[in-house]
PDB file of C-alpha atoms and ligand atoms in Angstrom:
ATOM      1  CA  UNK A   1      27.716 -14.764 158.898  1.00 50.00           C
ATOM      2  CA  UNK A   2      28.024 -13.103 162.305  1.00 52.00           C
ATOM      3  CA  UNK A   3      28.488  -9.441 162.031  1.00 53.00           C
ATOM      4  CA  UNK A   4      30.218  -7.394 164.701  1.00 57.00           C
ATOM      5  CA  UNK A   5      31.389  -4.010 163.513  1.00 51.00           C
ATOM      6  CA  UNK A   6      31.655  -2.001 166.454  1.00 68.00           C
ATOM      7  CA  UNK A   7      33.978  -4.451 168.418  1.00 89.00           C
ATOM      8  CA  UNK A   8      31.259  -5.323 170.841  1.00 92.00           C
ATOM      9  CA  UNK A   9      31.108  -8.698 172.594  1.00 97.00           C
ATOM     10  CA  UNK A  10      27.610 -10.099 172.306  1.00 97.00           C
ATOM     11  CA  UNK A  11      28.068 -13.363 173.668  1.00 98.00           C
ATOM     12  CA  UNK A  12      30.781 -14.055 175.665  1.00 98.00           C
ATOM     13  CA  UNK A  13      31.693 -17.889 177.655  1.00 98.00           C
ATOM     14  CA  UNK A  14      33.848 -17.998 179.773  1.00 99.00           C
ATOM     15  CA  UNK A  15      35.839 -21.820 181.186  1.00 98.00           C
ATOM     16  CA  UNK A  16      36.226 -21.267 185.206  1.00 98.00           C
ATOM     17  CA  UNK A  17      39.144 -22.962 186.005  1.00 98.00           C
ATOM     18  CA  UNK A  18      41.779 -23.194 188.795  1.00 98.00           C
ATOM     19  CA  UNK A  19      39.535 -23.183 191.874  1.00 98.00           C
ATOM     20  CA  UNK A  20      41.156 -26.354 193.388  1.00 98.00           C
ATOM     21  CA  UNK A  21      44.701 -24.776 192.492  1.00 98.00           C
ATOM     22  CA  UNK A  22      43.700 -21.438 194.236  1.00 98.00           C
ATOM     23  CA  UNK A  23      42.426 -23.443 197.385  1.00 98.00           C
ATOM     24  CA  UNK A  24      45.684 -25.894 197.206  1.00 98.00           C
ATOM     25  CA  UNK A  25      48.120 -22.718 197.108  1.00 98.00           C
ATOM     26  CA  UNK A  26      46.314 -21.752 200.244  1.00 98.00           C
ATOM     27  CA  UNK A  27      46.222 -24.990 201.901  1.00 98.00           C
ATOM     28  CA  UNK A  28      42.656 -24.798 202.167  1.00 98.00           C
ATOM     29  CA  UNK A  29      39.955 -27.617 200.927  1.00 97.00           C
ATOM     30  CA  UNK A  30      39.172 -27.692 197.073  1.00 97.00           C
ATOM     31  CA  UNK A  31      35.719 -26.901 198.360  1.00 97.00           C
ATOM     32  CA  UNK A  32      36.555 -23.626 199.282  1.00 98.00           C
ATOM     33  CA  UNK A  33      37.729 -22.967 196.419  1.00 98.00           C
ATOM     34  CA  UNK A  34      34.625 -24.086 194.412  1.00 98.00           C
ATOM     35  CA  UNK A  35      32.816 -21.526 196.885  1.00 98.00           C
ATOM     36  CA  UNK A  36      35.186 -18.374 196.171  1.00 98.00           C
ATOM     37  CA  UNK A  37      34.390 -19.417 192.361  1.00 98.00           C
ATOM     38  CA  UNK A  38      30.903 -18.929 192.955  1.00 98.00           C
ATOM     39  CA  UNK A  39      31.766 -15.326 194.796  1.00 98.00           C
ATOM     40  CA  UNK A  40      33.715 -14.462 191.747  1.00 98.00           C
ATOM     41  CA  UNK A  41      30.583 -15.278 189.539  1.00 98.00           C
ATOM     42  CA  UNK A  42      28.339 -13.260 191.894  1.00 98.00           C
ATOM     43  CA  UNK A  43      30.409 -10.098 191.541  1.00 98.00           C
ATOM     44  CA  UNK A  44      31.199 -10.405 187.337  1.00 98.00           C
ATOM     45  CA  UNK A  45      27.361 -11.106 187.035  1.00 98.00           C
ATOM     46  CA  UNK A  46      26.975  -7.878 188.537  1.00 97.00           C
ATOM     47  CA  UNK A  47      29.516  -5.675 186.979  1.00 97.00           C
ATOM     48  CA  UNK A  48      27.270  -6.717 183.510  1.00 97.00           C
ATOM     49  CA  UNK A  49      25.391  -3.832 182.416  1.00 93.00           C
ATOM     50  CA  UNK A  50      27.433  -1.728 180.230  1.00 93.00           C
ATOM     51  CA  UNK A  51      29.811  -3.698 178.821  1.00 96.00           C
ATOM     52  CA  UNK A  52      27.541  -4.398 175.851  1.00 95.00           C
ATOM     53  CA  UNK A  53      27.476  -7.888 176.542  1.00 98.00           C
ATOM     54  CA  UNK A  54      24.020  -9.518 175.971  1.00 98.00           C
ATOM     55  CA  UNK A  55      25.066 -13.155 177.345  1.00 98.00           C
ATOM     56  CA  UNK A  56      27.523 -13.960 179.275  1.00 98.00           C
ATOM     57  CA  UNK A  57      27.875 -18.278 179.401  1.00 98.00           C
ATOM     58  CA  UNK A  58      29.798 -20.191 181.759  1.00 98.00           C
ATOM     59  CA  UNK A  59      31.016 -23.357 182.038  1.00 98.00           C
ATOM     60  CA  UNK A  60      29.903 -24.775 185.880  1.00 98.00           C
ATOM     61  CA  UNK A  61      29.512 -28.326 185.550  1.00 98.00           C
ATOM     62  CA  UNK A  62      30.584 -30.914 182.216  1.00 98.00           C
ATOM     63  CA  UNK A  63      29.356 -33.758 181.627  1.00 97.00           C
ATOM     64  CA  UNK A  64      33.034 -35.394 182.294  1.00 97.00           C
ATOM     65  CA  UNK A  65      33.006 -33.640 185.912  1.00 97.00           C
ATOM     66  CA  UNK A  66      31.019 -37.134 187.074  1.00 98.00           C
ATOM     67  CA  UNK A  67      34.441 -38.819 186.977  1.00 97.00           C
ATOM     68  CA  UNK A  68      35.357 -36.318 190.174  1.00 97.00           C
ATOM     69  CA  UNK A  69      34.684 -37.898 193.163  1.00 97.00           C
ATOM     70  CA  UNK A  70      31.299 -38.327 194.470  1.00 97.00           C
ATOM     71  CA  UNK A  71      32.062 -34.969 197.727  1.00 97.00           C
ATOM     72  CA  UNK A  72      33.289 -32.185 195.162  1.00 97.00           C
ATOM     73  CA  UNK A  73      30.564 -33.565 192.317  1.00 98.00           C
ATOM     74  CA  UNK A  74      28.003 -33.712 195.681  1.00 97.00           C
ATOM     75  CA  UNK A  75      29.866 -30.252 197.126  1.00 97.00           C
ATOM     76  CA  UNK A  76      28.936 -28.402 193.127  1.00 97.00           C
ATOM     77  CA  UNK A  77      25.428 -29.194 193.529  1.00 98.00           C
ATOM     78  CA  UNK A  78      25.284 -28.011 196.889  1.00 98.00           C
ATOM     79  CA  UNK A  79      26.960 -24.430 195.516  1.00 98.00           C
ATOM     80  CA  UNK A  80      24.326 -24.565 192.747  1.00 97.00           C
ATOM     81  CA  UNK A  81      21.469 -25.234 194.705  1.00 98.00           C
ATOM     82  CA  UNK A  82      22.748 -22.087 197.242  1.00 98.00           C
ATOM     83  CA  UNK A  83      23.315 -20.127 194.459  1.00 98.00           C
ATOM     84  CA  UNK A  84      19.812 -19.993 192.893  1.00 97.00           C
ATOM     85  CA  UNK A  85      18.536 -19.488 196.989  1.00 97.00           C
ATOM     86  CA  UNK A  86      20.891 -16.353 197.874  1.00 98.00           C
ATOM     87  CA  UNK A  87      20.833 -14.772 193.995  1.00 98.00           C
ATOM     88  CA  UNK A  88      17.500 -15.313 192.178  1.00 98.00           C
ATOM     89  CA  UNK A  89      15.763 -12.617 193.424  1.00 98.00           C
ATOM     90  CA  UNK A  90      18.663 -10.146 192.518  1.00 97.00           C
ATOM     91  CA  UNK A  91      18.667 -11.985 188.652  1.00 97.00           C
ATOM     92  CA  UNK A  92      14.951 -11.153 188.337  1.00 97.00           C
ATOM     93  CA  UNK A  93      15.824  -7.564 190.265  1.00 97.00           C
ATOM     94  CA  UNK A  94      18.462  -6.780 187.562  1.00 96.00           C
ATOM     95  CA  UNK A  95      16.598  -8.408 184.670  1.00 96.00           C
ATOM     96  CA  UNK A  96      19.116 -11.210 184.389  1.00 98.00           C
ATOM     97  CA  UNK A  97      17.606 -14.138 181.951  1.00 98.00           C
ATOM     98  CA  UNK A  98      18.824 -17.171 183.277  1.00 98.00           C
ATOM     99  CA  UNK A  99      19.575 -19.829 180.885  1.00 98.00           C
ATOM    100  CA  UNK A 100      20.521 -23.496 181.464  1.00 98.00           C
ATOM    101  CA  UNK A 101      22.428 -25.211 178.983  1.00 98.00           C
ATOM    102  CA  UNK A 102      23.255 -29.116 178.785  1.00 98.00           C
ATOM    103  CA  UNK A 103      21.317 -32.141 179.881  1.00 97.00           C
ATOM    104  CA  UNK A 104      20.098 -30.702 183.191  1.00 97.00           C
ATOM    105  CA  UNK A 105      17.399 -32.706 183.584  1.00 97.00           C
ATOM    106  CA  UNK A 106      19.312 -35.068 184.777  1.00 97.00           C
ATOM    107  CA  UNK A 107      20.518 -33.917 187.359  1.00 97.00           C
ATOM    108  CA  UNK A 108      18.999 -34.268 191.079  1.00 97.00           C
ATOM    109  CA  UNK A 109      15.386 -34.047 191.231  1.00 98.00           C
ATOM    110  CA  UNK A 110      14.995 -30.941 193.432  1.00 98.00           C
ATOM    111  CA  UNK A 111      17.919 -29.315 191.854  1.00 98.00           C
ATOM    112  CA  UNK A 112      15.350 -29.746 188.189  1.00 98.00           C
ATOM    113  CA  UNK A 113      12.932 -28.349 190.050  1.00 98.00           C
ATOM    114  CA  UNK A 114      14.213 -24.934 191.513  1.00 98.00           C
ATOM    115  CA  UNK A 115      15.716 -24.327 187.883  1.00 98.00           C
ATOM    116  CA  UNK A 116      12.282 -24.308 186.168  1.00 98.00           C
ATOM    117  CA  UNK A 117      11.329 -22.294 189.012  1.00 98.00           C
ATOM    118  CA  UNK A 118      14.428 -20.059 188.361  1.00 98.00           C
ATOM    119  CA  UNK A 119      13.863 -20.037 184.363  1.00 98.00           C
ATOM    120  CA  UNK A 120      10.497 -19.200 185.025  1.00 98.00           C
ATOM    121  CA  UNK A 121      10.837 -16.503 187.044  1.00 98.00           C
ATOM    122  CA  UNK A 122      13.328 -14.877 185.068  1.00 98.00           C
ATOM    123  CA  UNK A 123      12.051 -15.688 181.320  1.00 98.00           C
ATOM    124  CA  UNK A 124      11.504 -11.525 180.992  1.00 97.00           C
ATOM    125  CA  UNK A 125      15.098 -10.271 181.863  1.00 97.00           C
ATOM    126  CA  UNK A 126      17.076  -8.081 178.807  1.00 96.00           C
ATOM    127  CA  UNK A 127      20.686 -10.304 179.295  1.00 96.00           C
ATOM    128  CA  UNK A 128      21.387 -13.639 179.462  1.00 98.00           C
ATOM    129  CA  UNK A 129      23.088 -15.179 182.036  1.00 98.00           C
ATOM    130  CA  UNK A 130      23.559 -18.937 180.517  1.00 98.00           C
ATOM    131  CA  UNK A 131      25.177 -21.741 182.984  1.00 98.00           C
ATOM    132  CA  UNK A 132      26.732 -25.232 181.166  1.00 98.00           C
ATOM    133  CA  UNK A 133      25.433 -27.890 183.787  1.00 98.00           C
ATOM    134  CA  UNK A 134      25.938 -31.360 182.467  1.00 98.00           C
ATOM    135  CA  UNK A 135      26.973 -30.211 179.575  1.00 98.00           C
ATOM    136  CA  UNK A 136      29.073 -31.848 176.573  1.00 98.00           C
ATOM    137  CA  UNK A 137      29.321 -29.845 173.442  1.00 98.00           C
ATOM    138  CA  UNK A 138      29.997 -33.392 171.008  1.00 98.00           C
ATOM    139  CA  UNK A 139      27.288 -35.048 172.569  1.00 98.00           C
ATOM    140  CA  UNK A 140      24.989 -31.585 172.222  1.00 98.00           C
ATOM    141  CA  UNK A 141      26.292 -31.657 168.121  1.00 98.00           C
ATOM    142  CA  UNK A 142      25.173 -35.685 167.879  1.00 98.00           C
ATOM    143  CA  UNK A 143      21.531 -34.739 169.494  1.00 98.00           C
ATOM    144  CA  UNK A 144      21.248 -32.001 167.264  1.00 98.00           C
ATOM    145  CA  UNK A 145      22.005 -33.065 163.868  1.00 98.00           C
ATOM    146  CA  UNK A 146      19.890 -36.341 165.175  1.00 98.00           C
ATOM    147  CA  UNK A 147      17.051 -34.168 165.149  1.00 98.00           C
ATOM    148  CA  UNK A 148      17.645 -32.207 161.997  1.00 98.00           C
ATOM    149  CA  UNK A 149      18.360 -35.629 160.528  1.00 98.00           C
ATOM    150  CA  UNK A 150      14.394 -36.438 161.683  1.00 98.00           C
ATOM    151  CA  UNK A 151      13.208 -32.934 160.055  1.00 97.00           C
ATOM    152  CA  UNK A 152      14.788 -34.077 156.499  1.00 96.00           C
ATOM    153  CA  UNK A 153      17.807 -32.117 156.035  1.00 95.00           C
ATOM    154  CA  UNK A 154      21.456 -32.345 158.163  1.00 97.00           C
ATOM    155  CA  UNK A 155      22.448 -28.538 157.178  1.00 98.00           C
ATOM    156  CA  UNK A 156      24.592 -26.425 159.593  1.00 98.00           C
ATOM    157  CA  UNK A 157      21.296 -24.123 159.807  1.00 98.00           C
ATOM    158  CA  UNK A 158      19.405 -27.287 161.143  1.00 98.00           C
ATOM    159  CA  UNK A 159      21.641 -28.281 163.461  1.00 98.00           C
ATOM    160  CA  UNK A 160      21.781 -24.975 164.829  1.00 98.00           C
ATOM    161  CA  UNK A 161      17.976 -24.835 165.189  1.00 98.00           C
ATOM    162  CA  UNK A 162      18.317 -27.746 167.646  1.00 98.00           C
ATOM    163  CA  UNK A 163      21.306 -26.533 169.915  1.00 98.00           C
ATOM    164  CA  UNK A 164      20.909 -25.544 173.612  1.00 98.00           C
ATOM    165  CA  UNK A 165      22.185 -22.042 172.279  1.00 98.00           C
ATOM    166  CA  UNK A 166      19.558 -21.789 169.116  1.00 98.00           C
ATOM    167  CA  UNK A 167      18.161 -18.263 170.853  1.00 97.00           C
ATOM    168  CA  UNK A 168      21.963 -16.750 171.496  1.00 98.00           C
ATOM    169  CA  UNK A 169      23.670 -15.258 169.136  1.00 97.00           C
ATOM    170  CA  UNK A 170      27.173 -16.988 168.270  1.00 97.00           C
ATOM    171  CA  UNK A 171      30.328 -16.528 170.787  1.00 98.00           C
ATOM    172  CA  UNK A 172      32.262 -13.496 169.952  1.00 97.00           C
ATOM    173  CA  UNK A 173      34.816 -14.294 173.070  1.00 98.00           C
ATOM    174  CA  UNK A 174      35.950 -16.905 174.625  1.00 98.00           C
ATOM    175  CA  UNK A 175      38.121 -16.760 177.951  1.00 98.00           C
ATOM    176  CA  UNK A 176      39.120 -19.494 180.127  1.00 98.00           C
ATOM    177  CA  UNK A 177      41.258 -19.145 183.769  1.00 98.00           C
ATOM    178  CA  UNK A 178      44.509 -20.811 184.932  1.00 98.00           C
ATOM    179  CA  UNK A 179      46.435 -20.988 182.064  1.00 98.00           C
ATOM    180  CA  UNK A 180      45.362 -23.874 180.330  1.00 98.00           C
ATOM    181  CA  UNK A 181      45.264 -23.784 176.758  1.00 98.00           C
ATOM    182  CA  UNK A 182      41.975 -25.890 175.589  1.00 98.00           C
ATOM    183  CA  UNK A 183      38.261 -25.849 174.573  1.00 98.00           C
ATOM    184  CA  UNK A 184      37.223 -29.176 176.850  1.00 98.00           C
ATOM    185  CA  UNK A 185      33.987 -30.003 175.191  1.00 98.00           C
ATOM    186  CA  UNK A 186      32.819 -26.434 175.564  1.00 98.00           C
ATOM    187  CA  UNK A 187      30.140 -24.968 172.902  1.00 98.00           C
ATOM    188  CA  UNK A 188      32.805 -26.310 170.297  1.00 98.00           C
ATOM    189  CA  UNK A 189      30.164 -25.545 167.422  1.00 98.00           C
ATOM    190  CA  UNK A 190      29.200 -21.747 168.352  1.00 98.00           C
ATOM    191  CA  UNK A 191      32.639 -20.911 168.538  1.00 98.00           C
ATOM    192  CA  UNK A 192      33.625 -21.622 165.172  1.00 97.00           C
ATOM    193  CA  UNK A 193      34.266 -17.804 164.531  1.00 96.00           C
ATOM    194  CA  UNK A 194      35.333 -17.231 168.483  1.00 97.00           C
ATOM    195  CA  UNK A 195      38.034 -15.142 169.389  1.00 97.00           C
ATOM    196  CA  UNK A 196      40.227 -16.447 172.220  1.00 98.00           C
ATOM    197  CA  UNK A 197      41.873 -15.393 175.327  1.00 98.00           C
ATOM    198  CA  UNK A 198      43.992 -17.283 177.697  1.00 98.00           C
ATOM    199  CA  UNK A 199      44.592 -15.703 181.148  1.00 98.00           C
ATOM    200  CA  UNK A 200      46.489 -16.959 183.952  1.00 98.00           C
ATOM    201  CA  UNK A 201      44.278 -15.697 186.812  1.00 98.00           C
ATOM    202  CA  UNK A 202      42.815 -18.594 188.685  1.00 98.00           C
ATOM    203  CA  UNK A 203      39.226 -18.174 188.550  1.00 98.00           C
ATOM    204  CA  UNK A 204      38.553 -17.103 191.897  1.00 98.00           C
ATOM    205  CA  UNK A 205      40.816 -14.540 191.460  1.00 98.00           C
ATOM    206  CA  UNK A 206      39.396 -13.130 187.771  1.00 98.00           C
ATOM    207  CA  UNK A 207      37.359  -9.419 188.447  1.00 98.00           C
ATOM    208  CA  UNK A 208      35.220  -7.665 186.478  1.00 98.00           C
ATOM    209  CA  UNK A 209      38.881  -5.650 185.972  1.00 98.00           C
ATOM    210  CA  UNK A 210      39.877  -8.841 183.894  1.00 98.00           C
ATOM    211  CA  UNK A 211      36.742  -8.862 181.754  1.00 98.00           C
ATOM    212  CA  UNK A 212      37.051  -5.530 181.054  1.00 98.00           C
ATOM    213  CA  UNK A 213      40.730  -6.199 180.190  1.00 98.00           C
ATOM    214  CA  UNK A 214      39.239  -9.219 178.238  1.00 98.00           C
ATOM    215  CA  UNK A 215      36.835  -6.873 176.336  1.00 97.00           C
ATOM    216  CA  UNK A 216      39.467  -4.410 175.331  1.00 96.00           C
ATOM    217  CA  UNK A 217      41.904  -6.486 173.762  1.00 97.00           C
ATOM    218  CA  UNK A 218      38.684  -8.189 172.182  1.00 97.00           C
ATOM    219  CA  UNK A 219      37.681  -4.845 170.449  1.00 95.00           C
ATOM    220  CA  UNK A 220      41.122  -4.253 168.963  1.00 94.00           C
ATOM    221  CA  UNK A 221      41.322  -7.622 166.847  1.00 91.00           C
ATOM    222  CA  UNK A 222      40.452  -8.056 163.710  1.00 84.00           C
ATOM    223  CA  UNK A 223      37.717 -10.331 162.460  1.00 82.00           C
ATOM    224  CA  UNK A 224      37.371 -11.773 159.054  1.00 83.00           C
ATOM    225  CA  UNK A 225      35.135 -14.981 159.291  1.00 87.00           C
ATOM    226  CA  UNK A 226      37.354 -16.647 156.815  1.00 86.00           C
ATOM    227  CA  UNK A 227      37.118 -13.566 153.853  1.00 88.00           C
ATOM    228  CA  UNK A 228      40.582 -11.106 153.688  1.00 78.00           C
TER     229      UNK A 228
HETATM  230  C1  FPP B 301      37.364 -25.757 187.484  1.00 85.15           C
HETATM  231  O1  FPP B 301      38.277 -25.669 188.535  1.00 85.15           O
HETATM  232  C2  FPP B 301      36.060 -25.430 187.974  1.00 85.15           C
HETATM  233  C3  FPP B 301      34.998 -26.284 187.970  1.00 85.15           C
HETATM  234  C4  FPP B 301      35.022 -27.655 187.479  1.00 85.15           C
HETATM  235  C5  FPP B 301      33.741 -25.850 188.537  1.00 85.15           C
HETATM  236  C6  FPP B 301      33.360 -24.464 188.166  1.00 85.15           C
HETATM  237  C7  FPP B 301      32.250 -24.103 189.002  1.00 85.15           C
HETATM  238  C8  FPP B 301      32.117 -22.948 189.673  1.00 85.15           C
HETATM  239  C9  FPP B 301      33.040 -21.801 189.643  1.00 85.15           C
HETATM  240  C10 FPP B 301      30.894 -22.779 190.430  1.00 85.15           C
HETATM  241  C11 FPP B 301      29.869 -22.328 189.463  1.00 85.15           C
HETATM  242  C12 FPP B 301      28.673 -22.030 190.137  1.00 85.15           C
HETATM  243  C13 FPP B 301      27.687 -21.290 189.659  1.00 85.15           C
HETATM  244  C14 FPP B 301      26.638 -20.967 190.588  1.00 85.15           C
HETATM  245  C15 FPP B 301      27.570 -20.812 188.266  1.00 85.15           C
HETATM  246  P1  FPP B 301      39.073 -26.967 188.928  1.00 85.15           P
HETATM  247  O2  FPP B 301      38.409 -27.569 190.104  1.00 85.15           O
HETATM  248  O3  FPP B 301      39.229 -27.869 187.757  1.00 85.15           O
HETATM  249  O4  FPP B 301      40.435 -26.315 189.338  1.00 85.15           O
HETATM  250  P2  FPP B 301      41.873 -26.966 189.201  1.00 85.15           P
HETATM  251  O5  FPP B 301      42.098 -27.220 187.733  1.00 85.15           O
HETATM  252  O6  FPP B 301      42.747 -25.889 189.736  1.00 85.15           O
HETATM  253  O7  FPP B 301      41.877 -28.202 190.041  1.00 85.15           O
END
C-alpha cells in the first residue's frame, strides 16, 4: 500500500486543459494557445526542485485527441517536436528524466526518433518528467493484463508490472485546469488512491504559485487507503 507520511507529493499528473478557451477569450488562434501551454510547462518544469516531487506527469496528447482536426493534431506535434529542440539540453542540464508514456511509437516517424534520442540522453536524471502522448489509460489496462494474462497470473501486481508507469511510484496528486471535473482516460489505474484537485486556472495561466498552492492543500488531507 502506498505510504506517504510526511505529506509529500511523489508523483504528481497533472490534465492541461483550457488552452483553446484562454486563446478564444483573447480572440487569438487555438494555436496560440497550445503554444502559451507549452510556456507554462517550460516554467513549472523548472520551478521542480524542492517541492519534493520526484515525477511530475502530464497529459499532452490522448489517444482521443485524433478526432481534433488534422491543423491543431498537426500544430501539437509541431509544439512537441520544438519542445524537445529548444529544452533537451536544459532536461539533461537539470537532471530531468524524461519519460514517455502511451503508444508513442506511433506517432510520426521523426517525432519516434528524436524521443529515443531524448530518452536516451536523459536516462541518468534524479526526477521524472513523464509526458502522456497517445495515450489511453483503458486501452494501457487491456495491454497490460493481456500480458500478465501470457505470464500465468491476471493479479493487480501483474498488471502493474506491465504499465507504462511500472518504474513510478503511484499518483499521490492529481490536478487538472479549467474547471472541468473528470479523469478522461488519464492513468485511471495509478490513481486509485489519488487525491484530487480541481482548479479553475486555464492552463496557460497555472504557475508554479498554483502548484505550490496545489501541494499545500495536498499536505493537509488526510489519507487512509481505504483503513479508518
Ligand atoms: C487541452 O486544452 C490541452 C490539450 C489537448 C493539449 C495539451 C498540450 C500542451 C499544453 C502542450 C504540451 C506540450 C508539451 C511539450 C508537454 P484544450 O485545447 O482542450 O482547451 P479547451 O478545452 O479550452 O478547448
Amino acid at each position: 500500500m502506498p505510504d506517504n507520511p510526511q505529506g509529500v507529493a511523489r508523483h504528481v499528473a497533472i490534465i492541461m486543459d483550457g488552452n483553446g478557451r484562454w486563446a478564444k477569450r483573447r480572440g487569438l488562434p487555438r494555436a496560440i494557445g497550445h503554444k502559451r501551454g507549452v510556456e507554462a510547462v517550460r516554467t513549472l518544469v523548472r520551478s521542480l526542485e524542492g517541492t519534493g516531487i520526484e515525477c511530475l506527469t502530464l497529459y499532452a496528447f490522448s489517444s482521443e485527441n485524433w478526432k481534433r482536426p488534422e491543423e491543431e493534431v498537426s500544430d501539437l506535434m509541431n509544439l512537441m517536436r520544438n519542445f524537445i529542440r529548444t529544452d533537451l539540453e536544459e532536461f539533461v542540464k537539470n537532471r530531468v528524466r524524461l519519460k514517455i508514456v502511451g503508444d508513442w511509437r506511433a506517432l510520426d516517424a521523426d517525432i519516434v526518433a528524436m524521443l529515443e534520442d531524448a530518452l536516451e540522453r536523459t536516462a541518468h536524471g534524479t526526477h521524472t518528467v513523464a509526458v502522456a502522448l497517445n495515450y489511453g489509460s483503458q486501452q494501457e489496462i487491456a495491454q497490460a493484463a493481456q500480458a500478465a494474462a501470457r505470464e500465468g497470473e491476471i493479479t493487480p501486481d501483474a498488471i502493474e508490472r506491465h504499465l507504462f508507469t511500472a518504474d513510478l511510484p503511484p499518483v499521490d496528486l492529481l490536478i487538472r485546469t479549467s474547471g472541468e471535473v473528470r479523469l478522461s482516460n488519464f492513468l485511471l489505474w495509478q490513481m486509485a488512491y489519488a487525491e484530487m484537485i480541481f482548479v479553475e486556472t486555464l492552463w496557460p495561466d497555472f504557475t508554479p504559485e498554483h502548484l505550490k498552492a496545489a501541494l499545500s492543500d495536498f499536505a493537509k488531507r488526510e489519507r487512509r487507503y481505504g483503513g479508518r
